[in-house]
Structures are given as C-alpha cells and as structure tokens.
PDB file of C-alpha atoms in Angstrom:
ATOM      1  CA  UNK B 163       9.162   6.026   8.719  1.00  0.00           C
ATOM      2  CA  UNK B 164      10.337   2.758   9.717  1.00  0.00           C
ATOM      3  CA  UNK B 165       8.849  -0.183   7.689  1.00  0.00           C
ATOM      4  CA  UNK B 166       7.496  -2.970   9.846  1.00  0.00           C
ATOM      5  CA  UNK B 167       9.247  -6.384   9.739  1.00  0.00           C
ATOM      6  CA  UNK B 168       7.978  -9.821   8.844  1.00  0.00           C
ATOM      7  CA  UNK B 169       9.023 -10.932  12.354  1.00  0.00           C
ATOM      8  CA  UNK B 170       6.638  -8.392  13.753  1.00  0.00           C
ATOM      9  CA  UNK B 171       3.878  -9.476  11.576  1.00  0.00           C
ATOM     10  CA  UNK B 172       4.247 -13.135  12.580  1.00  0.00           C
ATOM     11  CA  UNK B 173       4.342 -12.069  16.258  1.00  0.00           C
ATOM     12  CA  UNK B 174       1.086 -10.185  15.684  1.00  0.00           C
ATOM     13  CA  UNK B 175      -0.376 -12.980  13.908  1.00  0.00           C
ATOM     14  CA  UNK B 176       0.356 -15.369  16.771  1.00  0.00           C
ATOM     15  CA  UNK B 177      -1.297 -13.033  19.374  1.00  0.00           C
ATOM     16  CA  UNK B 178      -4.280 -12.235  17.772  1.00  0.00           C
ATOM     17  CA  UNK B 179      -7.619 -14.012  17.964  1.00  0.00           C
ATOM     18  CA  UNK B 180      -9.608 -14.830  14.779  1.00  0.00           C
ATOM     19  CA  UNK B 181     -11.069 -11.809  12.984  1.00  0.00           C
ATOM     20  CA  UNK B 182     -10.281  -9.407  10.093  1.00  0.00           C
ATOM     21  CA  UNK B 183      -6.866  -8.177  11.813  1.00  0.00           C
ATOM     22  CA  UNK B 184      -5.754 -11.504  12.066  1.00  0.00           C
ATOM     23  CA  UNK B 185      -6.568 -12.528   8.523  1.00  0.00           C
ATOM     24  CA  UNK B 186      -4.810  -9.260   7.433  1.00  0.00           C
ATOM     25  CA  UNK B 187      -1.648 -10.425   9.242  1.00  0.00           C
ATOM     26  CA  UNK B 188      -1.954 -13.757   7.625  1.00  0.00           C
ATOM     27  CA  UNK B 189      -0.649 -12.413   4.494  1.00  0.00           C
ATOM     28  CA  UNK B 190       3.227 -11.687   4.215  1.00  0.00           C
ATOM     29  CA  UNK B 191       4.341  -8.091   3.760  1.00  0.00           C
ATOM     30  CA  UNK B 192       5.861  -7.446   0.215  1.00  0.00           C
ATOM     31  CA  UNK B 193       9.523  -7.875   0.469  1.00  0.00           C
ATOM     32  CA  UNK B 194      11.538  -4.575   0.344  1.00  0.00           C
ATOM     33  CA  UNK B 195      13.986  -6.336  -2.056  1.00  0.00           C
ATOM     34  CA  UNK B 196      11.224  -6.760  -4.795  1.00  0.00           C
ATOM     35  CA  UNK B 197      11.117  -4.533  -7.948  1.00  0.00           C
ATOM     36  CA  UNK B 198       8.656  -1.805  -7.032  1.00  0.00           C
ATOM     37  CA  UNK B 199       6.982  -2.714 -10.422  1.00  0.00           C
ATOM     38  CA  UNK B 200       6.078  -6.176  -9.100  1.00  0.00           C
ATOM     39  CA  UNK B 201       4.282  -4.923  -6.047  1.00  0.00           C
ATOM     40  CA  UNK B 202       0.421  -4.194  -5.631  1.00  0.00           C
ATOM     41  CA  UNK B 203      -0.363  -0.906  -3.748  1.00  0.00           C
ATOM     42  CA  UNK B 204      -3.529   0.633  -2.192  1.00  0.00           C
ATOM     43  CA  UNK B 205      -3.863   4.274  -2.461  1.00  0.00           C
ATOM     44  CA  UNK B 206      -5.876   5.395   0.586  1.00  0.00           C
ATOM     45  CA  UNK B 207      -7.308   8.693   1.888  1.00  0.00           C
ATOM     46  CA  UNK B 208      -9.376   9.516   4.881  1.00  0.00           C
ATOM     47  CA  UNK B 209     -11.510  12.586   5.805  1.00  0.00           C
ATOM     48  CA  UNK B 210     -11.951  12.939   9.644  1.00  0.00           C
ATOM     49  CA  UNK B 211     -13.446  15.199  12.030  1.00  0.00           C
ATOM     50  CA  UNK B 212     -10.046  16.551  12.909  1.00  0.00           C
ATOM     51  CA  UNK B 213      -6.409  15.699  13.215  1.00  0.00           C
ATOM     52  CA  UNK B 214      -6.243  13.913  16.484  1.00  0.00           C
ATOM     53  CA  UNK B 215      -6.730  10.312  16.403  1.00  0.00           C
ATOM     54  CA  UNK B 216      -7.336   9.987  20.061  1.00  0.00           C
ATOM     55  CA  UNK B 217     -10.526  12.232  19.870  1.00  0.00           C
ATOM     56  CA  UNK B 218     -11.659  12.580  16.290  1.00  0.00           C
ATOM     57  CA  UNK B 219     -13.576  10.263  14.173  1.00  0.00           C
ATOM     58  CA  UNK B 220     -13.097   8.938  10.684  1.00  0.00           C
ATOM     59  CA  UNK B 221     -15.796  10.325   8.336  1.00  0.00           C
ATOM     60  CA  UNK B 222     -15.022   8.747   5.050  1.00  0.00           C
ATOM     61  CA  UNK B 223     -12.357   6.430   3.416  1.00  0.00           C
ATOM     62  CA  UNK B 224     -11.340   6.242  -0.207  1.00  0.00           C
ATOM     63  CA  UNK B 225      -9.104   3.834  -1.899  1.00  0.00           C
ATOM     64  CA  UNK B 226      -8.019   2.560  -5.397  1.00  0.00           C
ATOM     65  CA  UNK B 227      -5.553  -0.328  -6.340  1.00  0.00           C
ATOM     66  CA  UNK B 228      -2.271   0.269  -8.153  1.00  0.00           C
ATOM     67  CA  UNK B 229      -0.975  -2.796  -9.873  1.00  0.00           C
ATOM     68  CA  UNK B 230       2.633  -2.304 -10.905  1.00  0.00           C
ATOM     69  CA  UNK B 231       2.215   0.878 -13.193  1.00  0.00           C
ATOM     70  CA  UNK B 232      -1.361   1.054 -13.618  1.00  0.00           C
ATOM     71  CA  UNK B 233      -4.251   2.270 -11.562  1.00  0.00           C
ATOM     72  CA  UNK B 234      -7.126  -0.174 -11.317  1.00  0.00           C
ATOM     73  CA  UNK B 235     -10.151   2.141 -11.503  1.00  0.00           C
ATOM     74  CA  UNK B 236     -12.510  -0.713 -11.300  1.00  0.00           C
ATOM     75  CA  UNK B 237     -11.267  -1.278  -7.666  1.00  0.00           C
ATOM     76  CA  UNK B 238     -12.024   2.266  -6.514  1.00  0.00           C
ATOM     77  CA  UNK B 239     -14.297   2.518  -3.395  1.00  0.00           C
ATOM     78  CA  UNK B 240     -15.648   5.497  -1.337  1.00  0.00           C
ATOM     79  CA  UNK B 241     -17.206   4.678   2.109  1.00  0.00           C
ATOM     80  CA  UNK B 242     -19.109   7.181   4.429  1.00  0.00           C
ATOM     81  CA  UNK B 243     -18.802   6.023   7.997  1.00  0.00           C
ATOM     82  CA  UNK B 244     -21.332   6.641  10.671  1.00  0.00           C
ATOM     83  CA  UNK B 245     -20.240   9.431  12.979  1.00  0.00           C
ATOM     84  CA  UNK B 246     -21.240   9.889  16.586  1.00  0.00           C
ATOM     85  CA  UNK B 247     -22.220  13.597  17.496  1.00  0.00           C
ATOM     86  CA  UNK B 248     -22.330  16.579  15.189  1.00  0.00           C
ATOM     87  CA  UNK B 249     -19.475  17.229  12.918  1.00  0.00           C
ATOM     88  CA  UNK B 250     -17.522  20.368  13.951  1.00  0.00           C
ATOM     89  CA  UNK B 251     -18.366  23.223  11.592  1.00  0.00           C
ATOM     90  CA  UNK B 252     -14.740  23.953  10.742  1.00  0.00           C
ATOM     91  CA  UNK B 253     -14.182  20.717   9.292  1.00  0.00           C
ATOM     92  CA  UNK B 254     -17.560  20.401   7.549  1.00  0.00           C
ATOM     93  CA  UNK B 255     -16.824  23.403   5.268  1.00  0.00           C
ATOM     94  CA  UNK B 256     -13.812  21.607   4.125  1.00  0.00           C
ATOM     95  CA  UNK B 257     -14.837  17.982   3.352  1.00  0.00           C
ATOM     96  CA  UNK B 258     -18.533  18.977   2.930  1.00  0.00           C
ATOM     97  CA  UNK B 259     -19.801  15.900   4.618  1.00  0.00           C
ATOM     98  CA  UNK B 260     -23.140  16.708   6.503  1.00  0.00           C
ATOM     99  CA  UNK B 261     -24.498  15.342   9.805  1.00  0.00           C
ATOM    100  CA  UNK B 262     -27.178  13.474   8.008  1.00  0.00           C
ATOM    101  CA  UNK B 263     -24.750  11.947   5.595  1.00  0.00           C
ATOM    102  CA  UNK B 264     -22.530  10.811   8.467  1.00  0.00           C
ATOM    103  CA  UNK B 265     -25.505   9.539  10.606  1.00  0.00           C
ATOM    104  CA  UNK B 266     -26.537   7.127   7.718  1.00  0.00           C
ATOM    105  CA  UNK B 267     -22.997   6.009   7.192  1.00  0.00           C
ATOM    106  CA  UNK B 268     -21.754   2.598   7.510  1.00  0.00           C
ATOM    107  CA  UNK B 269     -20.304   1.155  10.766  1.00  0.00           C
ATOM    108  CA  UNK B 270     -16.489   1.471  11.152  1.00  0.00           C
ATOM    109  CA  UNK B 271     -16.172  -2.280  11.900  1.00  0.00           C
ATOM    110  CA  UNK B 272     -17.729  -2.982   8.377  1.00  0.00           C
ATOM    111  CA  UNK B 273     -15.512  -0.634   6.477  1.00  0.00           C
ATOM    112  CA  UNK B 274     -12.351  -1.549   8.356  1.00  0.00           C
ATOM    113  CA  UNK B 275     -13.059  -5.288   7.624  1.00  0.00           C
ATOM    114  CA  UNK B 276     -13.263  -4.443   3.900  1.00  0.00           C
ATOM    115  CA  UNK B 277     -10.262  -2.204   3.772  1.00  0.00           C
ATOM    116  CA  UNK B 278      -8.030  -4.659   5.613  1.00  0.00           C
ATOM    117  CA  UNK B 279      -9.072  -7.352   3.225  1.00  0.00           C
ATOM    118  CA  UNK B 280      -7.800  -5.194   0.235  1.00  0.00           C
ATOM    119  CA  UNK B 281      -4.810  -4.050   2.143  1.00  0.00           C
ATOM    120  CA  UNK B 282      -3.510  -7.459   2.937  1.00  0.00           C
ATOM    121  CA  UNK B 283      -0.201  -8.448   1.133  1.00  0.00           C
ATOM    122  CA  UNK B 284      -0.051  -4.886  -0.333  1.00  0.00           C
ATOM    123  CA  UNK B 285       1.586  -1.534   0.218  1.00  0.00           C
ATOM    124  CA  UNK B 286      -0.234   1.526   1.349  1.00  0.00           C
ATOM    125  CA  UNK B 287       0.148   4.722  -0.505  1.00  0.00           C
ATOM    126  CA  UNK B 288      -1.049   8.057   1.140  1.00  0.00           C
ATOM    127  CA  UNK B 289      -0.131  11.696   0.997  1.00  0.00           C
ATOM    128  CA  UNK B 290       1.122  12.757   4.438  1.00  0.00           C
ATOM    129  CA  UNK B 291       0.490   9.322   5.630  1.00  0.00           C
ATOM    130  CA  UNK B 292       0.818   9.771   9.429  1.00  0.00           C
ATOM    131  CA  UNK B 293      -2.738  10.840   9.482  1.00  0.00           C
ATOM    132  CA  UNK B 294      -3.939   7.735   7.667  1.00  0.00           C
ATOM    133  CA  UNK B 295      -1.766   5.667   9.737  1.00  0.00           C
ATOM    134  CA  UNK B 296      -2.644   7.096  13.116  1.00  0.00           C
ATOM    135  CA  UNK B 297      -6.370   6.814  12.506  1.00  0.00           C
ATOM    136  CA  UNK B 298      -6.327   3.288  10.999  1.00  0.00           C
ATOM    137  CA  UNK B 299      -4.049   2.082  13.842  1.00  0.00           C
ATOM    138  CA  UNK B 300      -6.510   3.682  16.424  1.00  0.00           C
ATOM    139  CA  UNK B 301      -9.416   1.911  14.716  1.00  0.00           C
ATOM    140  CA  UNK B 302      -7.748  -1.296  14.820  1.00  0.00           C
ATOM    141  CA  UNK B 303      -6.757  -1.080  18.400  1.00  0.00           C
ATOM    142  CA  UNK B 304     -10.470  -0.076  19.289  1.00  0.00           C
ATOM    143  CA  UNK B 305     -12.086  -2.789  17.378  1.00  0.00           C
ATOM    144  CA  UNK B 306      -9.376  -5.630  17.550  1.00  0.00           C
ATOM    145  CA  UNK B 307      -7.111  -4.892  20.412  1.00  0.00           C
ATOM    146  CA  UNK B 308      -4.019  -4.347  18.439  1.00  0.00           C
ATOM    147  CA  UNK B 309      -2.580  -1.899  16.088  1.00  0.00           C
ATOM    148  CA  UNK B 310      -2.036  -1.922  12.381  1.00  0.00           C
ATOM    149  CA  UNK B 311       1.418  -2.687  10.908  1.00  0.00           C
ATOM    150  CA  UNK B 312       1.737  -1.919   7.137  1.00  0.00           C
ATOM    151  CA  UNK B 313       4.567  -1.171   4.547  1.00  0.00           C
ATOM    152  CA  UNK B 314       3.693   2.458   3.346  1.00  0.00           C
ATOM    153  CA  UNK B 315       4.805   4.729   0.674  1.00  0.00           C
ATOM    154  CA  UNK B 316       4.235   8.512   1.626  1.00  0.00           C
ATOM    155  CA  UNK B 317       4.151  10.567  -1.563  1.00  0.00           C
ATOM    156  CA  UNK B 318       4.913  13.663   0.596  1.00  0.00           C
ATOM    157  CA  UNK B 319       8.153  12.170   1.736  1.00  0.00           C
ATOM    158  CA  UNK B 320       9.005  11.029  -1.811  1.00  0.00           C
ATOM    159  CA  UNK B 321       8.566  14.802  -2.841  1.00  0.00           C
ATOM    160  CA  UNK B 322      10.655  16.167  -0.080  1.00  0.00           C
ATOM    161  CA  UNK B 323      13.444  13.632  -0.777  1.00  0.00           C
ATOM    162  CA  UNK B 324      13.578  14.568  -4.478  1.00  0.00           C
ATOM    163  CA  UNK B 325      13.790  18.299  -3.657  1.00  0.00           C
ATOM    164  CA  UNK B 326      16.420  17.986  -1.168  1.00  0.00           C
ATOM    165  CA  UNK B 327      18.418  15.378  -3.344  1.00  0.00           C
ATOM    166  CA  UNK B 328      18.348  17.790  -6.210  1.00  0.00           C
ATOM    167  CA  UNK B 329      18.914  20.898  -3.955  1.00  0.00           C
ATOM    168  CA  UNK B 330      15.615  22.230  -5.095  1.00  0.00           C
ATOM    169  CA  UNK B 331      14.370  25.060  -2.674  1.00  0.00           C
ATOM    170  CA  UNK B 332      10.916  24.569  -1.672  1.00  0.00           C
ATOM    171  CA  UNK B 333       8.093  26.044   0.671  1.00  0.00           C
ATOM    172  CA  UNK B 334       5.925  23.843   2.875  1.00  0.00           C
ATOM    173  CA  UNK B 335       2.980  24.594   0.887  1.00  0.00           C
ATOM    174  CA  UNK B 336       4.590  23.152  -2.211  1.00  0.00           C
ATOM    175  CA  UNK B 337       4.395  19.676  -0.632  1.00  0.00           C
ATOM    176  CA  UNK B 338       0.649  19.663  -0.649  1.00  0.00           C
ATOM    177  CA  UNK B 339      -0.914  17.024  -2.597  1.00  0.00           C
ATOM    178  CA  UNK B 340      -2.617  19.371  -5.243  1.00  0.00           C
ATOM    179  CA  UNK B 341       0.599  21.376  -5.497  1.00  0.00           C
ATOM    180  CA  UNK B 342       2.575  18.543  -6.290  1.00  0.00           C
ATOM    181  CA  UNK B 343       0.006  17.295  -8.761  1.00  0.00           C
ATOM    182  CA  UNK B 344      -0.010  20.488 -10.653  1.00  0.00           C
ATOM    183  CA  UNK B 345       3.900  20.325 -10.643  1.00  0.00           C
ATOM    184  CA  UNK B 346       3.569  16.938 -12.513  1.00  0.00           C
ATOM    185  CA  UNK B 347       0.757  18.215 -14.766  1.00  0.00           C
ATOM    186  CA  UNK B 348      -1.747  15.655 -13.246  1.00  0.00           C
ATOM    187  CA  UNK B 349      -5.463  16.111 -13.360  1.00  0.00           C
ATOM    188  CA  UNK B 350      -6.995  18.451 -10.691  1.00  0.00           C
ATOM    189  CA  UNK B 351      -9.788  16.869  -8.650  1.00  0.00           C
ATOM    190  CA  UNK B 352     -12.085  18.144  -5.964  1.00  0.00           C
ATOM    191  CA  UNK B 353     -10.066  18.617  -2.675  1.00  0.00           C
ATOM    192  CA  UNK B 354     -10.880  16.919   0.505  1.00  0.00           C
ATOM    193  CA  UNK B 355     -12.940  14.195  -0.986  1.00  0.00           C
ATOM    194  CA  UNK B 356     -11.493  10.836   0.187  1.00  0.00           C
ATOM    195  CA  UNK B 357     -11.813   9.187  -3.177  1.00  0.00           C
ATOM    196  CA  UNK B 358     -10.585  11.959  -5.397  1.00  0.00           C
ATOM    197  CA  UNK B 359      -7.580  12.519  -2.956  1.00  0.00           C
ATOM    198  CA  UNK B 360      -6.781   8.743  -3.103  1.00  0.00           C
ATOM    199  CA  UNK B 361      -6.845   8.861  -6.798  1.00  0.00           C
ATOM    200  CA  UNK B 362      -4.659  11.798  -6.938  1.00  0.00           C
ATOM    201  CA  UNK B 363      -2.241  10.232  -4.512  1.00  0.00           C
ATOM    202  CA  UNK B 364      -2.164   7.235  -6.838  1.00  0.00           C
ATOM    203  CA  UNK B 365      -1.562   9.325  -9.876  1.00  0.00           C
ATOM    204  CA  UNK B 366       1.188  11.303  -8.007  1.00  0.00           C
ATOM    205  CA  UNK B 367       2.874   8.024  -6.805  1.00  0.00           C
ATOM    206  CA  UNK B 368       3.107   6.746 -10.504  1.00  0.00           C
ATOM    207  CA  UNK B 369       4.501  10.284 -11.731  1.00  0.00           C
ATOM    208  CA  UNK B 370       7.201  10.259  -9.064  1.00  0.00           C
ATOM    209  CA  UNK B 371       8.391   6.764  -9.683  1.00  0.00           C
ATOM    210  CA  UNK B 372       8.212   7.400 -13.535  1.00  0.00           C
ATOM    211  CA  UNK B 373      10.366  10.347 -13.013  1.00  0.00           C
ATOM    212  CA  UNK B 374      12.952   8.405 -10.928  1.00  0.00           C
ATOM    213  CA  UNK B 375      12.869   5.081 -12.991  1.00  0.00           C
ATOM    214  CA  UNK B 376      15.646   4.893 -15.825  1.00  0.00           C
ATOM    215  CA  UNK B 377      13.986   1.800 -17.123  1.00  0.00           C
ATOM    216  CA  UNK B 378      15.641  -0.675 -15.057  1.00  0.00           C
ATOM    217  CA  UNK B 379      13.323  -0.432 -12.034  1.00  0.00           C
ATOM    218  CA  UNK B 380      14.465  -0.201  -8.554  1.00  0.00           C
ATOM    219  CA  UNK B 381      13.797  -1.730  -5.024  1.00  0.00           C
ATOM    220  CA  UNK B 382      10.477  -1.367  -3.308  1.00  0.00           C
ATOM    221  CA  UNK B 383      12.672  -0.491  -0.044  1.00  0.00           C
ATOM    222  CA  UNK B 384      14.022   2.640  -1.806  1.00  0.00           C
ATOM    223  CA  UNK B 385      10.316   4.030  -1.551  1.00  0.00           C
ATOM    224  CA  UNK B 386       9.696   2.901   2.118  1.00  0.00           C
TER     225      UNK B 386
END
C-alpha cells in the first residue's frame, strides 16, 4: 500500500473548491519520519451492503482516536447512514442492521463531513483496509468530485509481515481481526459492528506496536 505524498496532497488542495474535502487536504499528512508514538491515529471500520464500492452502500461507520499509545474512548463515534433500497438479506444477517434503521440513518454527506474533520492531519487505522479505503474514496468522489488520499496503517498487513518475518506458518483465517485479537489476548467484542470493530482494530494496533517496540520507538513510515 503506497502512502500518498505531501505533493499530491498540495495538488489536491489547489484543485478543489471550498468544502469538507478541501478542508481535510488543508492539514499536512503526518511525516513518515516521525516517531510513531508522536502521531495521532483514527481507527475506522465500515459496515456495508456488500464488498463492491461501485454498487454497494455504506451502512455504518465507527471510529475512535488513538493518541500516541492510548485509545481515547471519549472520541468514539458510531454513525448509521441512510440507505437507498432494501438491505440484502445475506449481509443483514451479518451486521444485523435493519431496513428501518437504515432508512432513519444520517445522510452520507453529514457523516463524511464529520469523519473528514476527525481524520484531517491523522493516520487511518483499519483491518483489511482496502475495504474502508475504497468505500471512503468512492464516497468522496461522489460528493466532492475527487478521491481521498490518506496515510493508512493496515493491521492485517502488519500481522502478515510479522508472520513472514519470523517464518511463522499461518492460514488466511488467522489474519482475521478477531483471530488476531485472540492471539494477543485482547477483549472479544461483538463482530460486524462498526464501532466495536474499530475499537478492536485500535487495540490490535497498540498490541502489535508494543510487541515490536524495544523501548526506543521507530518511524511511522515503518508501519505504512
């Protein structure tokens, strides 16, 4: 996963009209040279009607800030989004969001404005982050005419790197969020809830960096 450059951020800032995405690009990205402990992060999870950002919709977003080496629970948010049409039965049984709840949800524009304000100047944390990145990018393109660039730490990628570096055999199922949380003896939460999965990703991230850190810290760029 290639981390976006400051040059690309400044280019987007120049091209965009006033609005939430331009305000987001107005904040510099955290430098990869920084000690990871000096950076603020936003752990994010999405629940969606499916896995294809070209045709599926975001149903809920959960996020929580990680400041250095501490989770800021006061910052935690869980937002249900308004959904057009019925939720497919095969996904409803997983995330347990009903059609009535989705019909009463918030507009995507309102939630994305709030989320971009939180994410500005911070690093995104997600597990199997390509889902979050693809849906958020598509939403930004739909609403603002330009995609989302963000520095991102993928806890699944960190786990795979650790297994491969240490020559530890693993099955694909062992890279799942809750399997990895169990491996680190972390709390088990309700799966497929955007808030709880965001919190689990934040806790997993802190466990992963604590396992790696010898007390001297390391560069943010080593996580990207």
